[in-house]
Amino acid sequence: MGLETGRWRDPDWASFTLGVFVCQRCSAFHRNIAQISRVKCVTLDGWEAAEVEFIGSTGNNAAKDKYEQKIPPFYYRPTHTDCQLLGEQWIRARYERKEFVHVEKQEPYSAGYREGFLWKRGRDNGQFLSRKFILSEREGALKYFNKHDAREPKAIMKIHTLNATFQPAKIGHPHGLQITYLKDNSTRNIFVYHEDGKEMVDWFNGIRAARFHYLQVAFPGANDADLVSKLTRNYIKEGYMEKTGPRKTEGFKKRWFTMDDRRLMYFKDPLDAYARGEVFVGCKENSYTVLPGLPPSTQGNHWKFGITIVTPDRKFLFACETEEEQRDWIAVFQMVVNRPMLPQEYAVEARFKHKP
């Protein structure tokens, strides 16, 4: 459910200048644009008769019709679970900049080309340094350059394997964005931010726009709703678990795990550029199974709440620190295993390289 849609979460607040009800979280965003929106608590603050009449004659649906006339299908509509940056920039785009009323204001993310500088975390030293980025829909790629005057890019990230997700807590910056792409069938992570929140959200929606237009060509019969669901994705779950190798004799090691669709990746550090290994999690019809606990002979795990993933090739053994984490991970794995595989996922499975 998007923020400030016709249905809303706990509308305890209202903007008496815009005529809309908002939840407590959104009320904080509205206070940041006090020149446009002024909010009051619905139950506690004193309301003047004229304000009540204005709210009654306007309302969320009327505001939606007025301020959301021309939202591009690829523009990300945040939900209550998204980071603060996305929520605030959504409110500013609607009411302050009126981007969805005046199409020309959408050019920063809809033009098909974007060039600028982002702070990128170094793969080896962990330092954030300014790097030039170019997003070119025509070339089907996002590129970055190690030097501002470099002619050749350091990396070329093809649009068709690109994903972007905001990760402020993990990156340690409120505008932190994690960008991933496939390199030799392995996932490569880069971590970037920009001090200007609008700039970062424009890059995010620019990536979504480029992917949307790529998918329109790749799947000409698909409707917009089907394509929008494939533009970017948040990870199903992330967190620490212990794991052991295929021989199960080298002991368990603590690793950071990321469940990205059907790819379970594990890292020594959450901000590593490459995973130490990746596990493809298929469906139960193809002999993938999730079991609570570990085989009786298992040794070397410090954490006691085990999980076994059975694949056609081998068993993968993990251990969680708490029973709650075990339950959460099992629920995630079970959800993936119960989901039938798509035709393109069989191709991914065939190319997949298991890394011990």
Coordinates of C-alpha atoms in Angstrom, one line a residue:
M1 CA 0.0 0.0 0.0
G2 CA 1.5 3.3 -1.0
L3 CA 1.8 6.4 1.2
E4 CA -1.2 8.7 1.0
T5 CA -3.3 6.5 -1.3
G6 CA -7.1 6.5 -1.1
R7 CA -6.6 4.0 1.7
W8 CA -4.2 5.0 4.4
R9 CA -2.6 3.6 7.6
D10 CA -3.8 5.1 10.9
P11 CA -4.7 8.6 9.7
D12 CA -4.2 10.3 13.0
W13 CA -3.1 13.5 11.3
A14 CA -4.3 15.8 8.6
S15 CA -3.0 18.6 6.5
F16 CA -5.4 21.5 6.8
T17 CA -3.7 23.4 3.9
L18 CA -3.8 20.4 1.4
G19 CA -7.0 18.8 2.7
V20 CA -5.6 15.3 3.2
F21 CA -5.4 12.8 6.0
V22 CA -2.0 11.3 6.7
C23 CA -0.4 8.7 9.1
Q24 CA 2.0 9.8 11.8
R25 CA 5.0 8.9 9.7
C26 CA 3.9 11.0 6.7
S27 CA 3.0 13.9 9.0
A28 CA 6.7 14.3 9.7
F29 CA 7.4 14.6 6.0
H30 CA 4.7 17.2 5.6
R31 CA 6.3 19.3 8.4
N32 CA 9.4 19.5 6.2
I33 CA 7.4 21.4 3.6
A34 CA 5.6 23.7 6.1
Q35 CA 5.4 26.4 3.4
I36 CA 2.9 24.1 1.6
S37 CA 1.5 21.8 4.1
R38 CA 0.6 22.4 7.8
V39 CA -0.6 19.5 9.8
K40 CA -2.7 18.9 13.0
C41 CA -3.5 15.9 15.0
V42 CA -7.0 14.8 14.2
T43 CA -8.0 14.1 17.8
L44 CA -5.9 16.5 20.0
D45 CA -5.4 19.8 18.2
G46 CA -8.1 22.5 18.0
W47 CA -9.7 22.7 14.6
E48 CA -11.4 25.8 13.2
A49 CA -14.7 25.4 11.4
A50 CA -13.2 26.5 8.1
E51 CA -10.4 23.9 8.3
V52 CA -12.9 21.1 9.0
E53 CA -15.0 22.3 6.1
F54 CA -12.0 22.4 3.7
I55 CA -10.9 18.8 4.7
G56 CA -14.5 17.6 4.2
S57 CA -14.7 19.2 0.7
T58 CA -11.3 17.9 -0.4
G59 CA -10.0 14.6 1.0
N60 CA -7.4 12.1 -0.2
N61 CA -9.1 11.0 -3.4
A62 CA -9.5 14.6 -4.6
A63 CA -5.8 15.3 -3.8
K64 CA -4.8 12.2 -5.6
D65 CA -6.7 13.3 -8.7
K66 CA -5.0 16.7 -8.5
Y67 CA -1.4 15.8 -7.7
E68 CA -1.0 12.4 -9.3
Q69 CA -2.2 13.2 -12.8
K70 CA 0.9 12.0 -14.7
I71 CA 2.9 9.5 -12.7
P72 CA 5.2 7.5 -15.0
P73 CA 4.6 3.7 -14.5
F74 CA 8.2 3.1 -13.5
Y75 CA 8.2 5.8 -10.7
Y76 CA 8.6 4.0 -7.4
R77 CA 5.6 4.5 -5.1
P78 CA 6.9 4.0 -1.5
T79 CA 5.1 2.0 1.1
H80 CA 5.2 2.4 4.9
T81 CA 8.1 -0.2 5.1
D82 CA 10.4 1.8 2.9
C83 CA 13.2 4.1 4.1
Q84 CA 12.6 7.7 5.2
L85 CA 14.3 9.1 2.1
L86 CA 11.8 7.5 -0.3
G87 CA 8.8 8.6 1.7
E88 CA 10.0 12.2 2.1
Q89 CA 10.9 12.6 -1.6
W90 CA 7.6 11.1 -2.6
I91 CA 5.8 13.8 -0.6
R92 CA 8.1 16.6 -2.0
A93 CA 7.6 15.3 -5.6
R94 CA 3.8 15.4 -5.2
Y95 CA 3.2 18.7 -3.4
E96 CA 6.4 20.8 -3.4
R97 CA 7.7 20.1 -6.9
K98 CA 4.4 19.0 -8.5
E99 CA 6.4 16.5 -10.7
F100 CA 3.2 14.5 -11.5
V101 CA 1.4 17.6 -12.8
H102 CA 4.2 19.0 -15.0
V103 CA 5.8 16.3 -17.1
E104 CA 8.8 18.4 -17.9
K105 CA 9.8 18.2 -14.2
Q106 CA 10.3 14.4 -14.7
E107 CA 13.2 14.8 -17.1
P108 CA 15.9 14.0 -14.4
Y109 CA 14.7 10.4 -14.3
S110 CA 12.8 9.9 -17.6
A111 CA 15.1 11.3 -20.2
G112 CA 17.0 8.0 -20.8
Y113 CA 20.4 9.5 -20.0
R114 CA 21.8 10.7 -16.7
E115 CA 25.3 11.8 -15.8
G116 CA 26.7 12.9 -12.5
F117 CA 28.9 12.1 -9.5
L118 CA 28.1 9.7 -6.6
W119 CA 30.1 8.8 -3.6
K120 CA 31.1 5.1 -4.1
R121 CA 32.6 2.7 -1.6
G122 CA 35.9 1.3 -2.6
R123 CA 35.9 -2.4 -3.1
D124 CA 39.2 -3.0 -1.2
N125 CA 39.7 -0.1 1.1
G126 CA 36.1 0.7 2.1
Q127 CA 36.6 4.4 1.5
F128 CA 33.8 6.4 -0.2
L129 CA 35.2 8.4 -3.1
S130 CA 33.6 10.6 -5.7
R131 CA 33.0 8.7 -9.0
K132 CA 31.5 9.7 -12.3
F133 CA 28.4 7.7 -13.3
I134 CA 26.6 7.6 -16.6
L135 CA 23.3 5.9 -17.2
S136 CA 22.5 5.4 -20.8
E137 CA 19.3 3.8 -21.9
R138 CA 20.5 3.7 -25.5
E139 CA 23.6 1.8 -24.6
G140 CA 21.7 -0.4 -22.1
A141 CA 24.2 0.2 -19.4
L142 CA 25.1 2.1 -16.2
K143 CA 28.9 2.9 -16.2
Y144 CA 31.2 4.4 -13.6
F145 CA 34.7 5.9 -14.0
N146 CA 37.5 5.8 -11.5
K147 CA 38.8 9.2 -12.6
H148 CA 36.8 12.2 -13.5
D149 CA 38.6 12.6 -16.9
A150 CA 38.9 8.9 -17.6
R151 CA 37.8 7.8 -21.1
E152 CA 37.2 4.1 -20.3
P153 CA 34.8 3.1 -17.6
K154 CA 35.9 1.0 -14.6
A155 CA 32.7 -1.1 -14.9
I156 CA 29.9 -1.5 -17.3
M157 CA 26.7 -2.7 -15.7
K158 CA 24.1 -4.0 -18.2
I159 CA 20.6 -2.8 -17.6
H160 CA 19.1 -6.2 -18.0
T161 CA 20.9 -7.6 -14.9
L162 CA 20.8 -4.3 -12.8
N163 CA 19.0 -4.0 -9.5
A164 CA 19.0 -1.1 -7.0
T165 CA 17.7 -1.0 -3.4
F166 CA 18.0 1.6 -0.7
Q167 CA 20.1 0.3 2.3
P168 CA 20.7 3.3 4.6
A169 CA 21.4 1.2 7.7
K170 CA 23.8 -1.2 6.0
I171 CA 25.7 1.6 4.2
G172 CA 25.6 4.0 7.1
H173 CA 24.2 6.9 5.2
P174 CA 20.5 8.0 5.0
H175 CA 20.7 8.1 1.2
G176 CA 22.7 4.9 0.8
L177 CA 21.8 2.8 -2.3
Q178 CA 23.0 -0.7 -3.1
I179 CA 23.4 -1.4 -6.8
T180 CA 23.9 -5.0 -8.0
Y181 CA 24.6 -6.5 -11.4
L182 CA 25.7 -9.9 -12.7
K183 CA 29.4 -10.3 -13.7
D184 CA 30.3 -13.8 -15.0
N185 CA 27.0 -15.1 -13.5
S186 CA 28.0 -13.9 -10.0
T187 CA 26.5 -10.9 -8.2
R188 CA 28.6 -7.8 -7.9
N189 CA 27.6 -5.2 -5.3
I190 CA 28.5 -1.5 -5.3
F191 CA 27.4 0.9 -2.6
V192 CA 26.8 4.6 -3.3
Y193 CA 25.2 7.7 -1.9
H194 CA 24.7 11.4 -2.6
E195 CA 24.2 14.1 0.0
D196 CA 21.2 15.5 -2.0
G197 CA 18.2 13.1 -1.3
K198 CA 16.4 14.2 -4.5
E199 CA 19.5 13.4 -6.6
M200 CA 19.7 9.9 -5.2
V201 CA 16.1 9.2 -5.7
D202 CA 16.3 10.5 -9.3
W203 CA 19.2 8.0 -10.0
F204 CA 17.0 5.2 -8.5
N205 CA 14.0 6.1 -10.7
G206 CA 16.3 6.6 -13.7
I207 CA 17.5 3.0 -13.3
R208 CA 13.9 1.9 -13.0
A209 CA 13.0 3.9 -16.2
A210 CA 15.8 2.3 -18.2
R211 CA 14.8 -1.2 -17.1
F212 CA 11.2 -0.5 -17.8
H213 CA 11.9 0.5 -21.4
Y214 CA 14.3 -2.4 -21.8
L215 CA 11.6 -4.8 -20.6
Q216 CA 9.0 -3.2 -22.9
V217 CA 11.2 -4.3 -25.8
A218 CA 12.1 -7.7 -24.3
F219 CA 8.5 -8.6 -23.5
P220 CA 6.3 -6.7 -26.0
G221 CA 3.1 -8.4 -25.0
A222 CA 3.4 -7.7 -21.3
N223 CA 1.3 -5.1 -19.6
D224 CA 2.8 -2.3 -17.5
A225 CA 1.9 -3.8 -14.2
D226 CA 3.8 -7.0 -15.0
L227 CA 6.8 -5.0 -16.0
V228 CA 6.8 -2.7 -13.0
S229 CA 7.0 -5.6 -10.7
K230 CA 10.3 -6.6 -12.3
L231 CA 12.1 -3.2 -12.3
T232 CA 13.8 -3.3 -8.9
R233 CA 13.4 -5.6 -5.9
N234 CA 14.1 -5.4 -2.2
Y235 CA 15.8 -8.4 -0.7
I236 CA 13.5 -11.0 0.9
K237 CA 15.7 -11.2 4.0
E238 CA 19.2 -10.4 5.2
G239 CA 21.1 -11.3 8.4
Y240 CA 23.8 -13.3 10.0
M241 CA 23.9 -17.1 10.1
E242 CA 26.6 -19.7 10.5
K243 CA 27.5 -22.1 7.6
T244 CA 29.8 -25.0 6.9
G245 CA 31.3 -26.2 3.7
P246 CA 30.4 -29.2 1.5
R247 CA 32.6 -31.6 3.5
K248 CA 31.1 -30.4 6.8
T249 CA 34.5 -30.9 8.5
E250 CA 35.9 -27.4 8.5
G251 CA 33.6 -26.0 11.2
F252 CA 30.9 -23.3 11.0
K253 CA 31.7 -19.7 10.1
K254 CA 29.6 -16.6 10.7
R255 CA 28.5 -15.0 7.5
W256 CA 26.1 -12.3 6.3
F257 CA 23.3 -13.8 4.2
T258 CA 21.2 -12.1 1.6
M259 CA 18.1 -13.8 0.0
D260 CA 17.7 -12.1 -3.4
D261 CA 14.8 -13.8 -5.2
R262 CA 16.1 -17.3 -5.6
R263 CA 19.8 -16.5 -5.0
L264 CA 21.0 -17.0 -1.4
M265 CA 24.3 -15.2 -1.1
Y266 CA 26.7 -15.2 1.8
F267 CA 29.4 -12.6 2.6
K268 CA 32.2 -12.2 5.2
D269 CA 31.1 -8.6 5.6
P270 CA 27.7 -7.1 4.6
L271 CA 29.5 -4.5 2.4
D272 CA 31.7 -6.9 0.4
A273 CA 31.7 -6.4 -3.3
Y274 CA 31.3 -10.1 -4.1
A275 CA 29.7 -13.0 -2.2
R276 CA 31.8 -15.8 -0.9
G277 CA 29.2 -18.1 -2.4
E278 CA 25.8 -18.3 -3.8
V279 CA 23.1 -21.0 -3.5
F280 CA 20.3 -21.3 -6.0
V281 CA 17.0 -22.2 -4.2
G282 CA 14.6 -23.8 -6.6
C283 CA 11.1 -25.3 -6.1
K284 CA 9.9 -28.4 -4.3
E285 CA 8.8 -30.0 -7.7
N286 CA 12.6 -30.0 -8.5
S287 CA 13.7 -31.7 -5.3
Y288 CA 14.5 -28.6 -3.2
T289 CA 13.5 -29.0 0.4
V290 CA 13.9 -27.0 3.6
L291 CA 14.2 -28.8 6.9
P292 CA 14.5 -27.5 10.5
G293 CA 17.6 -28.6 12.4
L294 CA 20.9 -30.2 11.3
P295 CA 21.9 -33.9 10.7
P296 CA 22.6 -35.6 14.1
S297 CA 26.4 -36.0 13.3
T298 CA 26.9 -32.3 12.7
Q299 CA 29.6 -30.6 14.8
G300 CA 31.3 -27.2 15.0
N301 CA 28.3 -24.9 15.1
H302 CA 28.2 -22.4 17.9
W303 CA 24.6 -21.4 17.2
K304 CA 22.1 -24.1 18.0
F305 CA 19.1 -23.4 15.7
G306 CA 19.9 -25.2 12.5
I307 CA 18.4 -25.2 9.0
T308 CA 19.1 -27.7 6.2
I309 CA 18.4 -26.9 2.6
V310 CA 18.4 -29.9 0.4
T311 CA 19.1 -29.4 -3.3
P312 CA 19.5 -31.9 -6.1
D313 CA 23.3 -31.6 -5.7
R314 CA 23.9 -31.5 -2.0
K315 CA 22.8 -30.4 1.4
F316 CA 23.5 -26.9 2.8
L317 CA 23.8 -26.5 6.5
F318 CA 23.1 -23.3 8.4
A319 CA 22.7 -22.3 12.0
C320 CA 20.9 -19.3 13.5
E321 CA 21.6 -17.5 16.8
T322 CA 18.0 -17.5 18.0
E323 CA 14.9 -19.6 17.5
E324 CA 13.1 -16.6 16.1
E325 CA 15.7 -16.1 13.4
Q326 CA 15.5 -19.8 12.6
R327 CA 11.7 -19.5 12.1
D328 CA 12.0 -16.3 10.0
W329 CA 14.6 -17.9 7.7
I330 CA 12.7 -21.1 7.3
A331 CA 9.5 -19.2 6.4
V332 CA 11.4 -17.3 3.7
F333 CA 13.1 -20.5 2.3
Q334 CA 9.7 -22.3 2.4
M335 CA 8.0 -19.4 0.5
V336 CA 10.6 -19.6 -2.2
V337 CA 10.6 -23.4 -2.4
N338 CA 6.8 -23.4 -2.7
R339 CA 6.8 -21.0 -5.6
P340 CA 6.8 -22.6 -9.0
M341 CA 9.8 -21.8 -11.1
L342 CA 9.5 -19.5 -14.2
P343 CA 11.0 -20.6 -17.5
Q344 CA 13.8 -18.1 -17.2
E345 CA 14.6 -19.4 -13.8
Y346 CA 15.4 -22.8 -15.2
A347 CA 18.0 -21.2 -17.4
V348 CA 19.5 -19.5 -14.3
E349 CA 19.6 -22.8 -12.5
A350 CA 21.4 -24.5 -15.4
R351 CA 24.1 -21.8 -15.4
F352 CA 24.4 -21.5 -11.7
K353 CA 27.8 -22.1 -10.1
H354 CA 27.6 -23.4 -6.6
K355 CA 30.5 -22.0 -4.5
P356 CA 31.4 -23.9 -1.4

